[in-house]
XYZ file of C-alpha atoms in Angstrom:
513
model
C 48.573 -2.051 24.787
C 45.392 -0.428 23.524
C 45.182 1.839 20.508
C 44.329 5.468 21.340
C 40.924 6.689 20.196
C 40.794 10.153 18.676
C 37.821 12.405 19.289
C 37.196 15.373 17.070
C 35.730 18.225 19.144
C 33.037 20.326 17.485
C 33.451 24.064 18.142
C 32.007 27.207 16.585
C 33.705 28.366 13.405
C 32.907 31.089 10.973
C 32.312 28.791 8.005
C 30.374 25.731 9.253
C 30.084 24.215 5.759
C 33.606 25.010 4.549
C 35.412 28.174 3.528
C 34.679 27.700 -0.169
C 30.955 26.975 0.363
C 28.729 29.898 -0.836
C 26.650 31.505 1.882
C 25.285 34.576 0.049
C 22.444 32.716 -1.695
C 21.398 30.761 1.381
C 18.604 32.218 3.457
C 18.762 32.412 7.180
C 15.877 29.981 7.551
C 17.736 27.370 5.507
C 20.961 27.399 7.535
C 21.137 24.539 10.056
C 20.853 26.180 13.450
C 20.638 24.541 16.836
C 17.758 25.785 18.962
C 17.484 25.232 22.688
C 15.180 22.332 23.386
C 12.263 22.912 25.687
C 10.725 20.401 28.044
C 8.512 17.625 26.573
C 5.419 19.062 28.314
C 5.722 22.433 26.517
C 6.640 21.035 23.098
C 3.770 20.683 20.580
C 3.075 17.238 19.321
C 4.822 17.192 15.967
C 4.552 14.517 13.393
C 7.284 11.854 13.389
C 8.230 12.886 9.858
C 9.101 16.440 10.943
C 11.044 15.103 13.914
C 13.018 12.824 11.599
C 13.795 15.713 9.260
C 14.932 17.906 12.129
C 17.128 15.155 13.578
C 18.617 14.550 10.113
C 19.442 18.265 9.755
C 21.030 18.319 13.218
C 23.106 15.236 12.454
C 24.257 16.762 9.170
C 25.233 19.970 10.967
C 27.211 18.051 13.589
C 28.964 16.038 10.861
C 29.929 19.229 9.040
C 31.353 20.725 12.256
C 33.332 17.575 12.956
C 34.709 17.579 9.422
C 35.823 21.201 9.810
C 37.529 20.389 13.103
C 39.213 17.391 11.558
C 40.479 19.560 8.678
C 41.914 22.067 11.174
C 43.662 19.273 13.016
C 45.090 17.960 9.757
C 46.337 21.448 8.932
C 48.123 21.741 12.291
C 49.493 18.248 11.819
C 50.897 19.074 8.375
C 52.407 22.304 9.729
C 54.001 20.434 12.578
C 55.303 17.699 10.256
C 56.810 20.370 7.946
C 58.473 22.125 10.864
C 59.746 18.886 12.373
C 61.424 17.363 9.275
C 64.834 18.728 10.280
C 64.502 17.438 13.848
C 62.932 13.968 13.050
C 59.992 14.663 15.320
C 57.164 12.189 15.902
C 54.014 13.279 13.966
C 51.236 11.982 16.147
C 47.826 13.540 16.629
C 47.693 16.745 18.670
C 44.721 15.736 20.805
C 45.128 12.452 22.648
C 44.019 11.094 25.973
C 43.037 13.771 28.425
C 43.675 16.597 25.903
C 41.011 15.236 23.588
C 38.522 14.719 26.372
C 39.130 18.182 27.785
C 38.761 19.757 24.330
C 35.319 18.147 23.764
C 33.000 18.795 26.704
C 29.252 18.167 26.922
C 29.220 15.644 24.041
C 31.087 17.726 21.455
C 29.260 21.011 21.993
C 31.366 24.113 20.974
C 32.707 26.003 24.007
C 35.198 28.573 22.606
C 35.511 30.746 19.468
C 38.008 30.097 16.697
C 40.650 32.668 17.730
C 41.005 31.285 21.244
C 41.185 27.739 19.932
C 43.906 28.669 17.418
C 45.821 30.489 20.163
C 45.555 27.400 22.369
C 46.745 25.275 19.470
C 49.762 27.539 18.976
C 50.643 27.359 22.680
C 50.202 23.624 22.580
C 52.384 23.464 19.485
C 55.186 25.403 21.226
C 54.968 23.126 24.247
C 54.991 20.033 22.087
C 57.933 21.368 20.057
C 59.988 21.965 23.190
C 59.038 18.577 24.533
C 59.891 16.928 21.227
C 63.304 18.671 21.212
C 64.031 17.278 24.625
C 62.818 13.888 23.464
C 65.122 14.100 20.417
C 68.109 14.789 22.646
C 67.164 11.893 24.850
C 66.647 9.659 21.817
C 70.062 10.573 20.461
C 71.571 9.615 23.783
C 69.574 6.394 23.801
C 70.655 5.621 20.215
C 74.296 5.868 21.239
C 73.532 3.716 24.255
C 71.516 1.225 22.137
C 74.534 0.524 19.999
C 76.340 -0.610 23.110
C 73.469 -2.270 24.915
C 71.657 -5.185 23.332
C 69.328 -5.670 26.221
C 67.431 -2.489 25.481
C 66.844 -3.612 21.887
C 65.397 -6.895 23.097
C 63.036 -4.997 25.374
C 61.894 -2.795 22.504
C 61.321 -5.843 20.296
C 59.238 -7.430 23.054
C 57.149 -4.281 23.367
C 56.668 -4.191 19.588
C 55.616 -7.830 19.572
C 53.110 -6.977 22.306
C 51.740 -4.146 20.179
C 51.549 -6.541 17.236
C 49.611 -9.045 19.338
C 47.297 -6.264 20.474
C 46.732 -5.202 16.868
C 45.996 -8.806 15.921
C 43.486 -9.054 18.749
C 41.854 -5.804 17.647
C 41.678 -7.099 14.090
C 40.139 -10.342 15.338
C 37.469 -8.436 17.271
C 36.785 -6.262 14.231
C 36.507 -9.370 12.085
C 34.070 -11.022 14.496
C 31.972 -7.847 14.664
C 32.024 -7.620 10.891
C 30.928 -11.252 10.588
C 28.076 -10.755 13.059
C 26.916 -7.639 11.230
C 27.217 -9.467 7.910
C 25.138 -12.366 9.270
C 22.524 -9.901 10.485
C 22.445 -8.258 7.059
C 22.076 -11.645 5.379
C 19.179 -12.462 7.701
C 17.477 -9.159 6.952
C 17.991 -9.738 3.214
C 16.471 -13.218 3.575
C 13.471 -11.850 5.480
C 13.061 -9.101 2.890
C 13.126 -11.689 0.116
C 10.491 -13.728 1.932
C 8.326 -10.620 2.406
C 8.812 -9.823 -1.263
C 7.719 -13.318 -2.303
C 4.720 -13.137 0.040
C 3.735 -9.782 -1.416
C 4.061 -11.151 -4.947
C 1.889 -14.159 -4.048
C -0.649 -11.849 -2.410
C -0.631 -9.621 -5.486
C -1.235 -12.646 -7.746
C -4.086 -13.794 -5.503
C -5.614 -10.319 -5.612
C -5.314 -10.279 -9.400
C -7.116 -13.637 -9.582
C -9.860 -12.392 -7.240
C -10.134 -9.209 -9.288
C -10.538 -11.226 -12.502
C -13.128 -13.431 -10.810
C -15.074 -10.382 -9.591
C -14.875 -8.873 -13.071
C -16.229 -12.085 -14.620
C -19.027 -12.199 -12.043
C -19.836 -8.603 -12.851
C -19.969 -9.398 -16.579
C -22.249 -12.341 -15.829
C -24.454 -10.008 -13.776
C -24.599 -7.582 -16.711
C -25.567 -10.459 -19.013
C -28.273 -11.508 -16.549
C -29.565 -7.924 -16.475
C -29.728 -7.949 -20.284
C -31.621 -11.257 -20.128
C -33.959 -9.794 -17.520
C -34.564 -6.833 -19.783
C -35.436 -9.120 -22.682
C -37.708 -11.114 -20.383
C -39.410 -7.895 -19.296
C -39.915 -6.899 -22.934
C -41.456 -10.282 -23.631
C -43.685 -10.009 -20.567
C -44.656 -6.511 -21.612
C -45.742 -7.846 -25.016
C -47.730 -10.606 -23.318
C -49.390 -8.060 -21.022
C -50.294 -5.921 -24.025
C -51.772 -8.976 -25.747
C -53.752 -9.779 -22.583
C -54.974 -6.185 -22.454
C -56.142 -6.419 -26.072
C -57.867 -9.740 -25.362
C -59.456 -8.186 -22.281
C -60.725 -5.257 -24.346
C -62.223 -7.637 -26.901
C -63.846 -9.713 -24.177
C -65.172 -6.592 -22.502
C -66.733 -5.491 -25.792
C -68.330 -8.917 -26.198
C -69.667 -8.797 -22.635
C -71.166 -5.380 -23.304
C -72.808 -6.672 -26.481
C -74.185 -9.654 -24.588
C -75.502 -7.398 -21.824
C -77.244 -5.272 -24.444
C -78.717 -8.389 -26.034
C -79.868 -9.541 -22.615
C -81.524 -6.220 -21.877
C -83.200 -6.308 -25.273
C -84.430 -9.834 -24.680
C -85.721 -8.943 -21.210
C -87.577 -5.976 -22.683
C -89.098 -8.198 -25.340
C -90.110 -10.719 -22.723
C -91.773 -8.005 -20.653
C -93.625 -6.514 -23.655
C -94.735 -9.778 -25.177
C -98.106 -11.144 -23.954
C -98.137 -14.211 -21.813
C -97.947 -17.424 -23.715
C -101.125 -19.291 -24.576
C -102.272 -22.038 -22.307
C -101.291 -24.644 -24.883
C -97.620 -24.393 -23.628
C -97.008 -27.032 -21.036
C -95.726 -25.921 -17.623
C -92.631 -28.126 -17.976
C -91.357 -25.987 -20.834
C -92.046 -22.856 -18.846
C -90.109 -24.236 -15.911
C -87.238 -25.186 -18.184
C -87.216 -21.727 -19.683
C -87.166 -20.185 -16.206
C -84.279 -22.399 -15.179
C -82.435 -21.479 -18.357
C -83.072 -17.817 -17.599
C -81.748 -18.217 -14.057
C -78.667 -20.061 -15.294
C -78.051 -17.366 -17.877
C -78.371 -14.701 -15.161
C -75.948 -16.554 -12.867
C -73.531 -17.038 -15.747
C -73.819 -13.337 -16.528
C -73.046 -12.482 -12.897
C -70.083 -14.860 -12.975
C -68.833 -13.245 -16.152
C -69.171 -9.821 -14.522
C -67.189 -10.960 -11.487
C -64.540 -12.504 -13.748
C -64.418 -9.320 -15.778
C -63.890 -7.243 -12.628
C -61.248 -9.674 -11.423
C -59.478 -9.524 -14.776
C -59.597 -5.734 -14.691
C -58.043 -5.647 -11.222
C -55.431 -8.256 -12.203
C -54.626 -6.345 -15.372
C -54.264 -3.066 -13.476
C -52.025 -4.765 -10.913
C -49.934 -6.289 -13.692
C -49.635 -2.916 -15.407
C -48.524 -1.304 -12.140
C -46.051 -4.100 -11.516
C -44.785 -3.782 -15.074
C -44.253 -0.042 -14.716
C -42.483 -0.525 -11.381
C -40.265 -3.222 -12.877
C -39.455 -1.086 -15.911
C -38.583 1.866 -13.672
C -36.444 -0.364 -11.462
C -34.704 -1.880 -14.486
C -34.043 1.573 -15.930
C -32.609 2.760 -12.609
C -30.478 -0.387 -12.329
C -29.306 0.036 -15.906
C -28.355 3.676 -15.284
C -26.639 2.793 -12.026
C -24.774 -0.106 -13.638
C -23.757 2.122 -16.540
C -22.465 4.817 -14.212
C -20.724 2.308 -11.997
C -19.259 0.487 -14.996
C -17.969 3.720 -16.475
C -16.602 4.955 -13.128
C -15.071 1.635 -12.162
C -13.939 0.883 -15.689
C -11.865 4.074 -15.818
C -10.869 4.809 -12.224
C -10.465 1.168 -11.215
C -8.318 0.414 -14.248
C -6.170 3.491 -13.669
C -5.823 2.743 -9.956
C -4.944 -0.867 -10.687
C -2.335 0.204 -13.266
C -0.893 2.726 -10.800
C -0.826 0.166 -7.993
C 0.875 -2.436 -10.188
C 3.386 0.167 -11.374
C 4.087 1.185 -7.756
C 4.487 -2.444 -6.687
C 6.837 -3.125 -9.586
C 8.833 0.000 -8.765
C 9.047 -1.104 -5.124
C 10.214 -4.550 -6.245
C 12.886 -2.957 -8.442
C 13.953 -0.728 -5.531
C 14.206 -3.786 -3.284
C 16.347 -5.559 -5.869
C 18.596 -2.504 -6.180
C 18.921 -2.310 -2.393
C 19.798 -6.010 -2.207
C 22.444 -5.475 -4.899
C 23.851 -2.497 -2.981
C 23.969 -4.601 0.190
C 25.874 -7.324 -1.650
C 28.299 -4.734 -3.031
C 28.828 -3.290 0.463
C 29.450 -6.762 1.885
C 31.969 -7.440 -0.900
C 33.664 -4.118 -0.169
C 33.841 -5.049 3.525
C 35.452 -8.375 2.652
C 37.937 -6.622 0.386
C 38.749 -4.229 3.207
C 39.255 -7.205 5.494
C 41.669 -8.724 2.964
C 43.490 -5.416 2.767
C 43.733 -5.362 6.563
C 45.190 -8.882 6.533
C 47.746 -7.824 3.944
C 48.564 -4.752 6.016
C 49.116 -6.937 9.075
C 51.418 -9.177 7.064
C 53.352 -6.089 6.034
C 53.589 -5.045 9.694
C 54.952 -8.493 10.638
C 57.622 -8.265 7.964
C 58.474 -4.758 9.106
C 58.725 -5.858 12.761
C 61.278 -8.539 11.796
C 63.647 -5.735 10.735
C 63.395 -3.640 13.922
C 67.060 -4.230 14.918
C 68.430 -2.260 11.944
C 67.743 1.263 13.118
C 65.520 3.377 15.337
C 64.591 5.731 12.534
C 63.126 2.963 10.353
C 61.175 1.719 13.374
C 59.668 5.147 13.994
C 58.699 5.528 10.317
C 57.040 2.133 10.264
C 55.189 2.849 13.503
C 53.930 6.050 11.895
C 52.764 4.080 8.849
C 50.971 1.682 11.194
C 49.258 4.609 12.889
C 48.138 5.930 9.490
C 46.760 2.546 8.627
C 44.943 2.321 11.945
C 43.428 5.710 11.266
C 42.258 4.486 7.851
C 40.757 1.440 9.556
C 38.878 3.656 12.022
C 37.525 5.653 9.074
C 36.449 2.392 7.437
C 34.701 1.363 10.658
C 32.896 4.717 10.775
C 31.796 4.239 7.159
C 30.551 0.741 8.000
C 28.522 2.149 10.906
C 27.021 4.727 8.551
C 26.137 1.948 6.095
C 24.493 0.097 8.966
C 22.337 3.125 9.828
C 21.386 3.456 6.138
C 20.332 -0.197 6.107
C 18.195 0.362 9.211
C 16.463 3.278 7.445
C 15.896 1.074 4.389
C 14.297 -1.557 6.619
C 11.957 1.093 8.037
C 10.929 2.154 4.518
C 10.274 -1.483 3.610
C 8.038 -1.846 6.650
C 6.100 1.251 5.560
C 5.625 -0.221 2.068
C 4.390 -3.442 3.695
C 1.746 -1.492 5.657
C 0.664 0.310 2.455
C 0.236 -2.984 0.621
C -1.761 -4.362 3.561
C -4.125 -1.355 3.401
C -4.552 -1.868 -0.366
C -5.359 -5.522 0.276
C -8.050 -4.501 2.800
C -9.605 -2.097 0.274
C -9.732 -4.859 -2.356
C -11.437 -7.161 0.135
C -14.068 -4.475 0.769
C -14.664 -4.135 -2.989
C -15.051 -7.895 -3.254
C -17.625 -7.849 -0.454
C -19.615 -5.091 -2.192
C -19.608 -7.072 -5.457
C -20.901 -10.181 -3.670
C -23.723 -8.094 -2.144
C -24.655 -6.809 -5.610
C -24.692 -10.358 -6.982
C -27.038 -11.457 -4.193
C -29.335 -8.540 -5.070
C -29.319 -9.577 -8.761
C -30.152 -13.158 -7.786
C -33.086 -11.910 -5.687
C -34.321 -9.875 -8.673
C -34.064 -12.959 -10.876
C -36.205 -14.908 -8.385
C -38.786 -12.094 -8.434
C -38.834 -12.210 -12.237
C -39.453 -15.945 -12.152
C -42.366 -15.401 -9.750
C -43.766 -12.784 -12.155
C -43.498 -15.225 -15.083
C -45.377 -17.849 -13.047
C -48.098 -15.310 -12.235
C -48.426 -14.411 -15.924
C -48.827 -18.093 -16.795
C -51.640 -18.307 -14.236
C -53.245 -15.228 -15.806
C -53.015 -16.863 -19.243
C -54.666 -19.988 -17.878
C -57.476 -17.911 -16.280
C -57.930 -16.078 -19.629
C -58.333 -19.387 -21.457
C -60.901 -20.551 -18.893
C -62.692 -17.240 -19.312
C -62.813 -17.751 -23.101
C -64.298 -21.205 -22.591
C -66.936 -19.747 -20.280
C -67.822 -17.075 -22.820
C -68.194 -19.735 -25.507
C -70.637 -21.601 -23.257
C -72.617 -18.400 -22.623
C -72.720 -17.773 -26.355
C -74.091 -21.254 -26.980
C -76.768 -20.793 -24.316
C -77.812 -17.465 -25.812
C -77.968 -18.974 -29.293
C -80.109 -21.786 -27.951
C -82.409 -19.286 -26.239
C -82.769 -17.348 -29.486
C -83.584 -20.537 -31.388
C -86.187 -21.495 -28.806
C -87.755 -18.047 -28.996
C -87.856 -18.217 -32.771
C -89.474 -21.669 -32.557
C -92.096 -20.313 -30.178
C -92.780 -17.428 -32.515
C -93.207 -19.832 -35.422
C -95.577 -21.948 -33.361
C -97.676 -18.893 -32.559
């Protein structure tokens, strides 16, 4: 014997949200209306969010209609129970079997207005009342016959035991379904916990990488400061070299003037007397040639030093400009990243913590729902025990049996409502799982953005390392310039000694004359 399933047909009523619900302040655009659906080829491609909202509104509208229909059925039931107290009528649901299926066509779509439905209900009520009167007469006859016949009572007890067995089987199936759903929920909770732990580990790893990148950035800033100090030192050395070059250039000019003066004196002076040996003349000529070659060498060195100094000055200006641009860029980037990055990181951590708290709350709600389901199962077991005790007393009277059967029907109805609520909880859990998947995708995108930032920081560090290598090359070049300057000073000292010797020789010749 199977328990009858009750369907609540949804039909058009004047107050879809209840008679006491205010409709004056609600606009027409806000009322849930059902529009005819067009074909998929003519529909515009809407976003899935709008489709979800529309489906949610439609589901809410259908639920409201079903609740109104259920309230109307309860009202008719209470009226019928009040009218049938004097006649001991059976208060079962008005729509069962084929009546329920005929009242709800096309999947619960309303087919008749309220007046016609109420008129049909009244006609049905009259028919049921007449039928119940006939059934009462027959039952009275059967009661008188039952007192005489024991065989009929045994048959009724057998049928009741069959119904009890059927109810036990239904309860067993419900219990197995509940256990399977509970196992599925436990599995989803376990997977969610694992995802939560993975996300926490990923967040810790990202924090460590962020700290490492921040330390590398600070080291890069320190290296830039060191480079700046090195550039200042090199600039001072270049200025010293420029001053030395100016001094040497002045000395070379003085020596060139002395040379020109000496050449003029040599040209104006008469030829030496024949007493001078030719060896001394040859030595003087060789000394003159060596002094000329040394002068040419000094000129070439001077030109080379001028070109090197100009190149160094250009390189210094380029390096200073580059350092200034890098300093400005680093300052801007530090300020921008220092504020926006910190705020974004704080917001992201706050969002992640809020999501973790939401997940914990959802897990707690799931545990509470599972506990409620177990309590309901215990209540069902207790109700079944009560039904067994009530079935043991079926031989006392027919009236007590009918009342207990009615109580069983009420309890079955409560169980169906509990099953509907459990299905709704299941749909809510599915929606929660979808939201958790969306949060997982958001965290994955944030992780990708952090990886990109890390890559950009590594590129900047490589650029700073290349600049450091260039600065080292520049320092090596400056050392070579210093060494060439020292060699140039030694050469100038030698030239000075030669010129002094020439002057002494000329003075000796003048004294001899």
